[in-house]
Amino acid sequence: GELVPALQVFDAVSQGTVEMGHGSPYYWAGTIPEAQFFSSVPFGMTAKGMNAWLYNGGGLLLWQEMYEPFNLTVFPMGNTGVQMGGWFRKKINSIEDIKGLRMRIPGLGGKVFKKAGGNPVLMAGSEIYTALERGAIDATEWVAPFHDMRLGLDRTAKYYYYPGWHEPGTVFELMINTSKWDLLPKDLQKIVEVAAGAISEWIYAQMEFHNQEALSKLREKQNVEILRYPDDVLIELKILTKKTLDEEATKLMLEKNNPRFKRVYDAYESFRVSYELWGDLSDKAYQESLKLE
């Protein structure tokens, strides 16, 4: 059984109720809004870019600095890779189809969804199937084919959209109560840190392996249609992402006297722009070459 509910892990580790916890930073947006950048950003970096930023671009040091006031030591521990765009009961033909839609979608993606006229809902994974089946929500995102099928989402909605614009490479975290962490000798601390990194690679590899298998099974199902978001919908969501992030940074600065969100936002964006230039010449160019005949 669980020691604490999924959405209370941050507080439980911070307060010492448990010594360690595993989650994803965007779940704690109500307590620490800037944490969302260490999870996933709509139309942002994939797992490769996030790893480069966190481990070599100063991202992890910034993340640890943001968590320090909460008595937390943090390390990356897993990544979903690019996710799918969600399960819907009706087709999304234009941005207008999002208006009024109740969708389980967390983090910054949820804020963008709201900006588009939707009603984002935050709930733990264990609640999603029942909520969608009973009509409490109209749509949901979870992860990708493997985990979505394990949750039974292919039995609750017909239309399965891609790409996962809202979560292109979601980072999981290992949170450790700093008071407990400081009691460990340096060699054991290093073992935990290295183990978290190894588990990150293992989780990401598991995601990629199982998703390609699950996708093959999904394609055989008669009750599921796998659809690409229309280009005009993606373009509008991308525009709304920039507006949402800029407005959120200004709002937190003025209303909450919180400059940290903008500081992390600027650091993330600076690295993303530079990394994207390299990506255009490497991964993107290579993928495009594979389509040539």
PDB file of C-alpha atoms in Angstrom:
ATOM      1  CA  GLY A   1       0.000   0.000   0.000  1.00  0.00           C
ATOM      2  CA  GLU A   2       0.975   3.634  -0.341  1.00  0.00           C
ATOM      3  CA  LEU A   3       2.481   5.602   2.532  1.00  0.00           C
ATOM      4  CA  VAL A   4       0.966   8.875   1.319  1.00  0.00           C
ATOM      5  CA  PRO A   5      -1.337   9.834  -1.587  1.00  0.00           C
ATOM      6  CA  ALA A   6       0.449  10.507  -4.890  1.00  0.00           C
ATOM      7  CA  LEU A   7      -0.077  14.272  -4.853  1.00  0.00           C
ATOM      8  CA  GLN A   8       1.260  14.640  -1.293  1.00  0.00           C
ATOM      9  CA  VAL A   9       4.722  13.153  -1.832  1.00  0.00           C
ATOM     10  CA  PHE A  10       6.504  16.526  -1.957  1.00  0.00           C
ATOM     11  CA  ASP A  11       5.180  17.607   1.454  1.00  0.00           C
ATOM     12  CA  ALA A  12       5.697  14.170   2.987  1.00  0.00           C
ATOM     13  CA  VAL A  13       9.386  14.083   2.056  1.00  0.00           C
ATOM     14  CA  SER A  14       9.913  17.743   2.908  1.00  0.00           C
ATOM     15  CA  GLN A  15       8.451  17.280   6.388  1.00  0.00           C
ATOM     16  CA  GLY A  16      10.239  13.988   7.033  1.00  0.00           C
ATOM     17  CA  THR A  17       7.123  11.808   7.067  1.00  0.00           C
ATOM     18  CA  VAL A  18       9.040   9.661   4.586  1.00  0.00           C
ATOM     19  CA  GLU A  19      12.731   9.877   3.752  1.00  0.00           C
ATOM     20  CA  MET A  20      12.486   9.646  -0.034  1.00  0.00           C
ATOM     21  CA  GLY A  21       9.877   9.935  -2.748  1.00  0.00           C
ATOM     22  CA  HIS A  22       9.528   9.504  -6.505  1.00  0.00           C
ATOM     23  CA  GLY A  23       7.384  11.812  -8.596  1.00  0.00           C
ATOM     24  CA  SER A  24       7.488  14.571 -11.189  1.00  0.00           C
ATOM     25  CA  PRO A  25       8.041  18.273 -10.397  1.00  0.00           C
ATOM     26  CA  TYR A  26       4.944  19.664 -12.118  1.00  0.00           C
ATOM     27  CA  TYR A  27       2.712  18.072  -9.494  1.00  0.00           C
ATOM     28  CA  TRP A  28       3.989  20.581  -6.932  1.00  0.00           C
ATOM     29  CA  ALA A  29       3.185  23.681  -9.014  1.00  0.00           C
ATOM     30  CA  GLY A  30       0.889  25.020  -6.300  1.00  0.00           C
ATOM     31  CA  THR A  31       3.788  25.100  -3.833  1.00  0.00           C
ATOM     32  CA  ILE A  32       6.711  25.821  -6.142  1.00  0.00           C
ATOM     33  CA  PRO A  33       5.598  26.987  -9.625  1.00  0.00           C
ATOM     34  CA  GLU A  34       9.123  27.137 -11.038  1.00  0.00           C
ATOM     35  CA  ALA A  35       9.517  23.381 -10.476  1.00  0.00           C
ATOM     36  CA  GLN A  36       7.452  22.783 -13.618  1.00  0.00           C
ATOM     37  CA  PHE A  37      10.417  23.644 -15.843  1.00  0.00           C
ATOM     38  CA  PHE A  38      12.323  20.674 -14.430  1.00  0.00           C
ATOM     39  CA  SER A  39       9.488  18.362 -15.429  1.00  0.00           C
ATOM     40  CA  SER A  40       8.380  19.202 -18.965  1.00  0.00           C
ATOM     41  CA  VAL A  41       7.562  22.327 -20.959  1.00  0.00           C
ATOM     42  CA  PRO A  42       5.042  22.418 -23.823  1.00  0.00           C
ATOM     43  CA  PHE A  43       6.859  22.491 -27.173  1.00  0.00           C
ATOM     44  CA  GLY A  44      10.086  22.324 -25.170  1.00  0.00           C
ATOM     45  CA  MET A  45      13.022  19.959 -24.997  1.00  0.00           C
ATOM     46  CA  THR A  46      12.877  16.197 -25.369  1.00  0.00           C
ATOM     47  CA  ALA A  47      14.588  13.761 -22.992  1.00  0.00           C
ATOM     48  CA  LYS A  48      17.968  14.279 -24.668  1.00  0.00           C
ATOM     49  CA  GLY A  49      17.765  18.038 -24.331  1.00  0.00           C
ATOM     50  CA  MET A  50      16.560  17.862 -20.740  1.00  0.00           C
ATOM     51  CA  ASN A  51      19.436  15.565 -19.803  1.00  0.00           C
ATOM     52  CA  ALA A  52      21.926  17.896 -21.467  1.00  0.00           C
ATOM     53  CA  TRP A  53      20.512  20.919 -19.625  1.00  0.00           C
ATOM     54  CA  LEU A  54      20.189  19.243 -16.236  1.00  0.00           C
ATOM     55  CA  TYR A  55      23.541  17.471 -16.104  1.00  0.00           C
ATOM     56  CA  ASN A  56      25.739  19.869 -18.072  1.00  0.00           C
ATOM     57  CA  GLY A  57      23.859  23.118 -18.613  1.00  0.00           C
ATOM     58  CA  GLY A  58      23.302  24.123 -15.002  1.00  0.00           C
ATOM     59  CA  GLY A  59      19.712  22.911 -14.807  1.00  0.00           C
ATOM     60  CA  LEU A  60      20.222  20.456 -11.949  1.00  0.00           C
ATOM     61  CA  LEU A  61      22.121  22.986  -9.842  1.00  0.00           C
ATOM     62  CA  LEU A  62      19.261  25.437 -10.327  1.00  0.00           C
ATOM     63  CA  TRP A  63      16.711  22.735  -9.497  1.00  0.00           C
ATOM     64  CA  GLN A  64      18.520  21.829  -6.288  1.00  0.00           C
ATOM     65  CA  GLU A  65      18.696  25.505  -5.345  1.00  0.00           C
ATOM     66  CA  MET A  66      14.925  25.860  -5.807  1.00  0.00           C
ATOM     67  CA  TYR A  67      14.231  22.812  -3.606  1.00  0.00           C
ATOM     68  CA  GLU A  68      16.703  23.718  -0.853  1.00  0.00           C
ATOM     69  CA  PRO A  69      14.262  25.944   1.127  1.00  0.00           C
ATOM     70  CA  PHE A  70      11.912  22.953   1.358  1.00  0.00           C
ATOM     71  CA  ASN A  71      14.528  20.715   3.000  1.00  0.00           C
ATOM     72  CA  LEU A  72      14.768  18.627  -0.159  1.00  0.00           C
ATOM     73  CA  THR A  73      17.680  17.211  -2.107  1.00  0.00           C
ATOM     74  CA  VAL A  74      16.718  16.204  -5.639  1.00  0.00           C
ATOM     75  CA  PHE A  75      18.084  14.175  -8.553  1.00  0.00           C
ATOM     76  CA  PRO A  76      16.574  13.264 -11.930  1.00  0.00           C
ATOM     77  CA  MET A  77      15.330   9.665 -11.942  1.00  0.00           C
ATOM     78  CA  GLY A  78      13.557   8.762 -15.137  1.00  0.00           C
ATOM     79  CA  ASN A  79      12.056  10.258 -18.272  1.00  0.00           C
ATOM     80  CA  THR A  80       8.942   9.316 -20.231  1.00  0.00           C
ATOM     81  CA  GLY A  81      10.302  10.374 -23.600  1.00  0.00           C
ATOM     82  CA  VAL A  82       7.902  12.149 -25.950  1.00  0.00           C
ATOM     83  CA  GLN A  83       4.368  11.413 -24.822  1.00  0.00           C
ATOM     84  CA  MET A  84       1.145  11.027 -26.772  1.00  0.00           C
ATOM     85  CA  GLY A  85      -1.332  13.878 -27.041  1.00  0.00           C
ATOM     86  CA  GLY A  86      -4.205  12.332 -25.131  1.00  0.00           C
ATOM     87  CA  TRP A  87      -7.465  10.390 -25.347  1.00  0.00           C
ATOM     88  CA  PHE A  88     -10.640  12.185 -26.447  1.00  0.00           C
ATOM     89  CA  ARG A  89     -14.286  11.258 -26.761  1.00  0.00           C
ATOM     90  CA  LYS A  90     -14.675  13.574 -29.760  1.00  0.00           C
ATOM     91  CA  LYS A  91     -12.414  14.617 -32.625  1.00  0.00           C
ATOM     92  CA  ILE A  92     -10.308  17.759 -32.367  1.00  0.00           C
ATOM     93  CA  ASN A  93     -10.643  19.433 -35.769  1.00  0.00           C
ATOM     94  CA  SER A  94      -9.895  22.986 -34.657  1.00  0.00           C
ATOM     95  CA  ILE A  95      -8.882  24.939 -31.574  1.00  0.00           C
ATOM     96  CA  GLU A  96     -12.593  25.657 -31.038  1.00  0.00           C
ATOM     97  CA  ASP A  97     -13.138  21.997 -30.176  1.00  0.00           C
ATOM     98  CA  ILE A  98     -11.029  22.448 -27.033  1.00  0.00           C
ATOM     99  CA  LYS A  99     -13.317  25.106 -25.590  1.00  0.00           C
ATOM    100  CA  GLY A 100     -15.188  23.818 -22.535  1.00  0.00           C
ATOM    101  CA  LEU A 101     -13.462  20.427 -22.679  1.00  0.00           C
ATOM    102  CA  ARG A 102     -12.670  18.905 -19.281  1.00  0.00           C
ATOM    103  CA  MET A 103      -9.286  17.236 -19.590  1.00  0.00           C
ATOM    104  CA  ARG A 104      -6.939  15.679 -17.085  1.00  0.00           C
ATOM    105  CA  ILE A 105      -3.720  17.497 -17.960  1.00  0.00           C
ATOM    106  CA  PRO A 106      -1.175  18.738 -15.377  1.00  0.00           C
ATOM    107  CA  GLY A 107       1.656  21.240 -15.337  1.00  0.00           C
ATOM    108  CA  LEU A 108       2.312  24.024 -17.792  1.00  0.00           C
ATOM    109  CA  GLY A 109       0.440  22.053 -20.441  1.00  0.00           C
ATOM    110  CA  GLY A 110      -2.666  22.391 -18.300  1.00  0.00           C
ATOM    111  CA  LYS A 111      -2.254  26.161 -18.154  1.00  0.00           C
ATOM    112  CA  VAL A 112      -1.915  26.338 -21.940  1.00  0.00           C
ATOM    113  CA  PHE A 113      -4.978  24.109 -22.313  1.00  0.00           C
ATOM    114  CA  LYS A 114      -6.906  26.532 -20.109  1.00  0.00           C
ATOM    115  CA  LYS A 115      -5.683  29.446 -22.211  1.00  0.00           C
ATOM    116  CA  ALA A 116      -7.147  27.646 -25.228  1.00  0.00           C
ATOM    117  CA  GLY A 117     -10.545  27.566 -23.509  1.00  0.00           C
ATOM    118  CA  GLY A 118     -10.385  24.115 -21.954  1.00  0.00           C
ATOM    119  CA  ASN A 119     -10.903  23.119 -18.331  1.00  0.00           C
ATOM    120  CA  PRO A 120      -7.763  21.356 -17.040  1.00  0.00           C
ATOM    121  CA  VAL A 121      -8.190  18.863 -14.203  1.00  0.00           C
ATOM    122  CA  LEU A 122      -5.400  17.587 -11.955  1.00  0.00           C
ATOM    123  CA  MET A 123      -5.806  14.056 -10.634  1.00  0.00           C
ATOM    124  CA  ALA A 124      -3.639  11.074  -9.785  1.00  0.00           C
ATOM    125  CA  GLY A 125      -3.229   8.323 -12.353  1.00  0.00           C
ATOM    126  CA  SER A 126      -5.244   5.877 -10.272  1.00  0.00           C
ATOM    127  CA  GLU A 127      -8.343   8.081 -10.659  1.00  0.00           C
ATOM    128  CA  ILE A 128      -8.211   8.659 -14.415  1.00  0.00           C
ATOM    129  CA  TYR A 129      -9.925   5.528 -15.762  1.00  0.00           C
ATOM    130  CA  THR A 130     -13.012   5.882 -13.585  1.00  0.00           C
ATOM    131  CA  ALA A 131     -13.258   9.631 -14.204  1.00  0.00           C
ATOM    132  CA  LEU A 132     -13.168   9.194 -17.985  1.00  0.00           C
ATOM    133  CA  GLU A 133     -15.443   6.155 -17.980  1.00  0.00           C
ATOM    134  CA  ARG A 134     -18.102   7.941 -15.911  1.00  0.00           C
ATOM    135  CA  GLY A 135     -17.879  11.196 -17.829  1.00  0.00           C
ATOM    136  CA  ALA A 136     -16.397  13.278 -15.027  1.00  0.00           C
ATOM    137  CA  ILE A 137     -13.807  14.335 -17.619  1.00  0.00           C
ATOM    138  CA  ASP A 138     -14.060  14.450 -21.422  1.00  0.00           C
ATOM    139  CA  ALA A 139     -10.436  13.702 -22.217  1.00  0.00           C
ATOM    140  CA  THR A 140      -7.168  12.778 -20.580  1.00  0.00           C
ATOM    141  CA  GLU A 141      -3.480  12.456 -21.188  1.00  0.00           C
ATOM    142  CA  TRP A 142      -1.393  10.006 -19.230  1.00  0.00           C
ATOM    143  CA  VAL A 143       1.871   8.904 -20.800  1.00  0.00           C
ATOM    144  CA  ALA A 144       2.108   6.876 -24.017  1.00  0.00           C
ATOM    145  CA  PRO A 145       0.742   3.598 -25.482  1.00  0.00           C
ATOM    146  CA  PHE A 146       2.186   1.161 -22.930  1.00  0.00           C
ATOM    147  CA  HIS A 147       1.105   2.913 -19.732  1.00  0.00           C
ATOM    148  CA  ASP A 148      -2.127   4.178 -21.279  1.00  0.00           C
ATOM    149  CA  MET A 149      -3.191   0.644 -22.170  1.00  0.00           C
ATOM    150  CA  ARG A 150      -2.222  -0.623 -18.726  1.00  0.00           C
ATOM    151  CA  LEU A 151      -4.606   1.978 -17.343  1.00  0.00           C
ATOM    152  CA  GLY A 152      -7.322   0.811 -19.741  1.00  0.00           C
ATOM    153  CA  LEU A 153      -7.699   4.154 -21.477  1.00  0.00           C
ATOM    154  CA  ASP A 154      -8.136   2.433 -24.844  1.00  0.00           C
ATOM    155  CA  ARG A 155     -11.460   1.160 -23.486  1.00  0.00           C
ATOM    156  CA  THR A 156     -12.767   4.567 -22.427  1.00  0.00           C
ATOM    157  CA  ALA A 157     -12.174   6.897 -25.395  1.00  0.00           C
ATOM    158  CA  LYS A 158     -11.993   6.392 -29.162  1.00  0.00           C
ATOM    159  CA  TYR A 159      -9.627   9.105 -30.402  1.00  0.00           C
ATOM    160  CA  TYR A 160      -5.942   8.946 -29.500  1.00  0.00           C
ATOM    161  CA  TYR A 161      -3.995  12.029 -30.552  1.00  0.00           C
ATOM    162  CA  TYR A 162      -0.337  12.775 -31.197  1.00  0.00           C
ATOM    163  CA  PRO A 163       2.139  14.421 -30.800  1.00  0.00           C
ATOM    164  CA  GLY A 164       2.429  15.053 -27.071  1.00  0.00           C
ATOM    165  CA  TRP A 165       2.950  18.807 -27.477  1.00  0.00           C
ATOM    166  CA  HIS A 166       2.421  19.329 -23.751  1.00  0.00           C
ATOM    167  CA  GLU A 167       5.049  16.834 -22.511  1.00  0.00           C
ATOM    168  CA  PRO A 168       7.907  16.227 -24.964  1.00  0.00           C
ATOM    169  CA  GLY A 169      10.188  14.644 -22.362  1.00  0.00           C
ATOM    170  CA  THR A 170       8.881  14.516 -18.815  1.00  0.00           C
ATOM    171  CA  VAL A 171      11.492  14.131 -16.089  1.00  0.00           C
ATOM    172  CA  PHE A 172      10.859  12.085 -12.949  1.00  0.00           C
ATOM    173  CA  GLU A 173      12.604  12.984  -9.724  1.00  0.00           C
ATOM    174  CA  LEU A 174      14.071  11.362  -6.651  1.00  0.00           C
ATOM    175  CA  MET A 175      13.367  13.626  -3.682  1.00  0.00           C
ATOM    176  CA  ILE A 176      15.276  13.062  -0.447  1.00  0.00           C
ATOM    177  CA  ASN A 177      14.721  14.727   2.902  1.00  0.00           C
ATOM    178  CA  THR A 178      17.861  16.847   3.252  1.00  0.00           C
ATOM    179  CA  SER A 179      18.109  16.388   7.020  1.00  0.00           C
ATOM    180  CA  LYS A 180      18.297  12.631   6.443  1.00  0.00           C
ATOM    181  CA  TRP A 181      20.545  13.013   3.403  1.00  0.00           C
ATOM    182  CA  ASP A 182      23.117  14.986   5.370  1.00  0.00           C
ATOM    183  CA  LEU A 183      23.467  12.090   7.824  1.00  0.00           C
ATOM    184  CA  LEU A 184      24.744   9.787   5.078  1.00  0.00           C
ATOM    185  CA  PRO A 185      28.509   9.487   4.536  1.00  0.00           C
ATOM    186  CA  LYS A 186      29.772  10.930   1.244  1.00  0.00           C
ATOM    187  CA  ASP A 187      30.351   7.525  -0.350  1.00  0.00           C
ATOM    188  CA  LEU A 188      26.735   6.472   0.214  1.00  0.00           C
ATOM    189  CA  GLN A 189      25.499   9.816  -1.094  1.00  0.00           C
ATOM    190  CA  LYS A 190      27.474   9.246  -4.279  1.00  0.00           C
ATOM    191  CA  ILE A 191      26.054   5.726  -4.599  1.00  0.00           C
ATOM    192  CA  VAL A 192      22.492   7.102  -4.390  1.00  0.00           C
ATOM    193  CA  GLU A 193      23.283   9.816  -6.937  1.00  0.00           C
ATOM    194  CA  VAL A 194      24.843   7.371  -9.414  1.00  0.00           C
ATOM    195  CA  ALA A 195      22.015   4.867  -8.895  1.00  0.00           C
ATOM    196  CA  ALA A 196      19.429   7.564  -9.666  1.00  0.00           C
ATOM    197  CA  GLY A 197      21.232   8.291 -12.928  1.00  0.00           C
ATOM    198  CA  ALA A 198      21.348   4.608 -13.857  1.00  0.00           C
ATOM    199  CA  ILE A 199      17.649   4.206 -13.080  1.00  0.00           C
ATOM    200  CA  SER A 200      16.928   7.240 -15.277  1.00  0.00           C
ATOM    201  CA  GLU A 201      18.491   5.490 -18.253  1.00  0.00           C
ATOM    202  CA  TRP A 202      16.707   2.231 -17.423  1.00  0.00           C
ATOM    203  CA  ILE A 203      13.281   3.900 -17.148  1.00  0.00           C
ATOM    204  CA  TYR A 204      13.733   5.781 -20.419  1.00  0.00           C
ATOM    205  CA  ALA A 205      14.813   2.598 -22.221  1.00  0.00           C
ATOM    206  CA  GLN A 206      11.817   0.742 -20.778  1.00  0.00           C
ATOM    207  CA  MET A 207       9.484   3.490 -22.008  1.00  0.00           C
ATOM    208  CA  GLU A 208      10.867   3.396 -25.546  1.00  0.00           C
ATOM    209  CA  PHE A 209      10.826  -0.407 -25.730  1.00  0.00           C
ATOM    210  CA  HIS A 210       7.344  -0.995 -24.354  1.00  0.00           C
ATOM    211  CA  ASN A 211       5.723   1.902 -26.246  1.00  0.00           C
ATOM    212  CA  GLN A 212       6.673   0.582 -29.668  1.00  0.00           C
ATOM    213  CA  GLU A 213       5.265  -2.820 -28.719  1.00  0.00           C
ATOM    214  CA  ALA A 214       2.054  -1.355 -27.321  1.00  0.00           C
ATOM    215  CA  LEU A 215       1.567   0.874 -30.359  1.00  0.00           C
ATOM    216  CA  SER A 216       1.485  -2.187 -32.609  1.00  0.00           C
ATOM    217  CA  LYS A 217      -1.312  -3.653 -30.483  1.00  0.00           C
ATOM    218  CA  LEU A 218      -3.235  -0.379 -30.481  1.00  0.00           C
ATOM    219  CA  ARG A 219      -3.141  -0.184 -34.270  1.00  0.00           C
ATOM    220  CA  GLU A 220      -4.977  -3.516 -34.439  1.00  0.00           C
ATOM    221  CA  LYS A 221      -7.872  -2.316 -32.275  1.00  0.00           C
ATOM    222  CA  GLN A 222     -11.058  -1.474 -34.156  1.00  0.00           C
ATOM    223  CA  ASN A 223     -12.354   0.835 -31.441  1.00  0.00           C
ATOM    224  CA  VAL A 224      -9.361   3.209 -31.447  1.00  0.00           C
ATOM    225  CA  GLU A 225      -8.397   5.855 -34.014  1.00  0.00           C
ATOM    226  CA  ILE A 226      -4.847   7.215 -33.797  1.00  0.00           C
ATOM    227  CA  LEU A 227      -4.919  10.761 -35.140  1.00  0.00           C
ATOM    228  CA  ARG A 228      -2.477  13.628 -35.553  1.00  0.00           C
ATOM    229  CA  TYR A 229      -3.452  17.014 -34.186  1.00  0.00           C
ATOM    230  CA  PRO A 230      -4.242  19.356 -37.093  1.00  0.00           C
ATOM    231  CA  ASP A 231      -1.398  21.750 -37.881  1.00  0.00           C
ATOM    232  CA  ASP A 232      -3.490  24.833 -37.115  1.00  0.00           C
ATOM    233  CA  VAL A 233      -4.282  23.445 -33.647  1.00  0.00           C
ATOM    234  CA  LEU A 234      -0.598  22.831 -32.919  1.00  0.00           C
ATOM    235  CA  ILE A 235       0.352  26.288 -34.203  1.00  0.00           C
ATOM    236  CA  GLU A 236      -2.242  27.947 -31.979  1.00  0.00           C
ATOM    237  CA  LEU A 237      -1.196  25.906 -28.935  1.00  0.00           C
ATOM    238  CA  LYS A 238       2.429  26.877 -29.541  1.00  0.00           C
ATOM    239  CA  ILE A 239       1.495  30.564 -29.685  1.00  0.00           C
ATOM    240  CA  LEU A 240      -0.550  30.190 -26.499  1.00  0.00           C
ATOM    241  CA  THR A 241       2.386  28.461 -24.788  1.00  0.00           C
ATOM    242  CA  LYS A 242       4.601  31.532 -25.196  1.00  0.00           C
ATOM    243  CA  LYS A 243       1.814  33.827 -23.984  1.00  0.00           C
ATOM    244  CA  THR A 244       1.070  31.595 -21.005  1.00  0.00           C
ATOM    245  CA  LEU A 245       4.680  31.357 -19.837  1.00  0.00           C
ATOM    246  CA  ASP A 246       5.282  35.096 -20.219  1.00  0.00           C
ATOM    247  CA  GLU A 247       2.078  35.965 -18.355  1.00  0.00           C
ATOM    248  CA  GLU A 248       2.783  33.458 -15.596  1.00  0.00           C
ATOM    249  CA  ALA A 249       6.265  34.914 -15.049  1.00  0.00           C
ATOM    250  CA  THR A 250       4.885  38.467 -14.830  1.00  0.00           C
ATOM    251  CA  LYS A 251       1.987  37.448 -12.588  1.00  0.00           C
ATOM    252  CA  LEU A 252       4.191  35.622 -10.094  1.00  0.00           C
ATOM    253  CA  MET A 253       6.623  38.530 -10.018  1.00  0.00           C
ATOM    254  CA  LEU A 254       3.950  41.165  -9.377  1.00  0.00           C
ATOM    255  CA  GLU A 255       1.421  39.282  -7.244  1.00  0.00           C
ATOM    256  CA  LYS A 256       3.605  36.825  -5.338  1.00  0.00           C
ATOM    257  CA  ASN A 257       6.949  38.672  -5.392  1.00  0.00           C
ATOM    258  CA  ASN A 258       8.398  35.519  -6.940  1.00  0.00           C
ATOM    259  CA  PRO A 259      11.298  36.190  -9.336  1.00  0.00           C
ATOM    260  CA  ARG A 260      12.326  32.528  -9.325  1.00  0.00           C
ATOM    261  CA  PHE A 261       9.858  31.421 -12.001  1.00  0.00           C
ATOM    262  CA  LYS A 262      11.239  33.935 -14.497  1.00  0.00           C
ATOM    263  CA  ARG A 263      14.799  33.091 -13.528  1.00  0.00           C
ATOM    264  CA  VAL A 264      14.291  29.392 -14.246  1.00  0.00           C
ATOM    265  CA  TYR A 265      12.229  30.200 -17.355  1.00  0.00           C
ATOM    266  CA  ASP A 266      15.035  32.358 -18.760  1.00  0.00           C
ATOM    267  CA  ALA A 267      17.668  29.712 -17.996  1.00  0.00           C
ATOM    268  CA  TYR A 268      15.574  26.987 -19.622  1.00  0.00           C
ATOM    269  CA  GLU A 269      14.826  29.066 -22.721  1.00  0.00           C
ATOM    270  CA  SER A 270      18.420  30.156 -23.178  1.00  0.00           C
ATOM    271  CA  PHE A 271      19.580  26.552 -23.268  1.00  0.00           C
ATOM    272  CA  ARG A 272      16.620  25.368 -25.363  1.00  0.00           C
ATOM    273  CA  VAL A 273      17.268  27.880 -28.141  1.00  0.00           C
ATOM    274  CA  SER A 274      20.936  26.909 -28.342  1.00  0.00           C
ATOM    275  CA  TYR A 275      20.165  23.197 -28.187  1.00  0.00           C
ATOM    276  CA  GLU A 276      17.496  23.499 -30.880  1.00  0.00           C
ATOM    277  CA  LEU A 277      20.074  24.845 -33.342  1.00  0.00           C
ATOM    278  CA  TRP A 278      22.149  21.701 -32.820  1.00  0.00           C
ATOM    279  CA  GLY A 279      19.060  19.513 -32.983  1.00  0.00           C
ATOM    280  CA  ASP A 280      18.136  20.933 -36.398  1.00  0.00           C
ATOM    281  CA  LEU A 281      21.469  19.735 -37.789  1.00  0.00           C
ATOM    282  CA  SER A 282      21.525  16.401 -35.966  1.00  0.00           C
ATOM    283  CA  ASP A 283      18.377  14.515 -34.923  1.00  0.00           C
ATOM    284  CA  LYS A 284      15.891  16.498 -37.031  1.00  0.00           C
ATOM    285  CA  ALA A 285      18.017  16.408 -40.181  1.00  0.00           C
ATOM    286  CA  TYR A 286      18.663  12.694 -39.782  1.00  0.00           C
ATOM    287  CA  GLN A 287      14.978  11.845 -39.235  1.00  0.00           C
ATOM    288  CA  GLU A 288      14.062  13.850 -42.319  1.00  0.00           C
ATOM    289  CA  SER A 289      16.673  11.971 -44.351  1.00  0.00           C
ATOM    290  CA  LEU A 290      15.052   8.649 -43.463  1.00  0.00           C
ATOM    291  CA  LYS A 291      11.884   9.708 -45.298  1.00  0.00           C
ATOM    292  CA  LEU A 292      13.691  10.300 -48.579  1.00  0.00           C
ATOM    293  CA  GLU A 293      13.032   7.820 -51.379  1.00  0.00           C
TER     294      GLU A 293
END
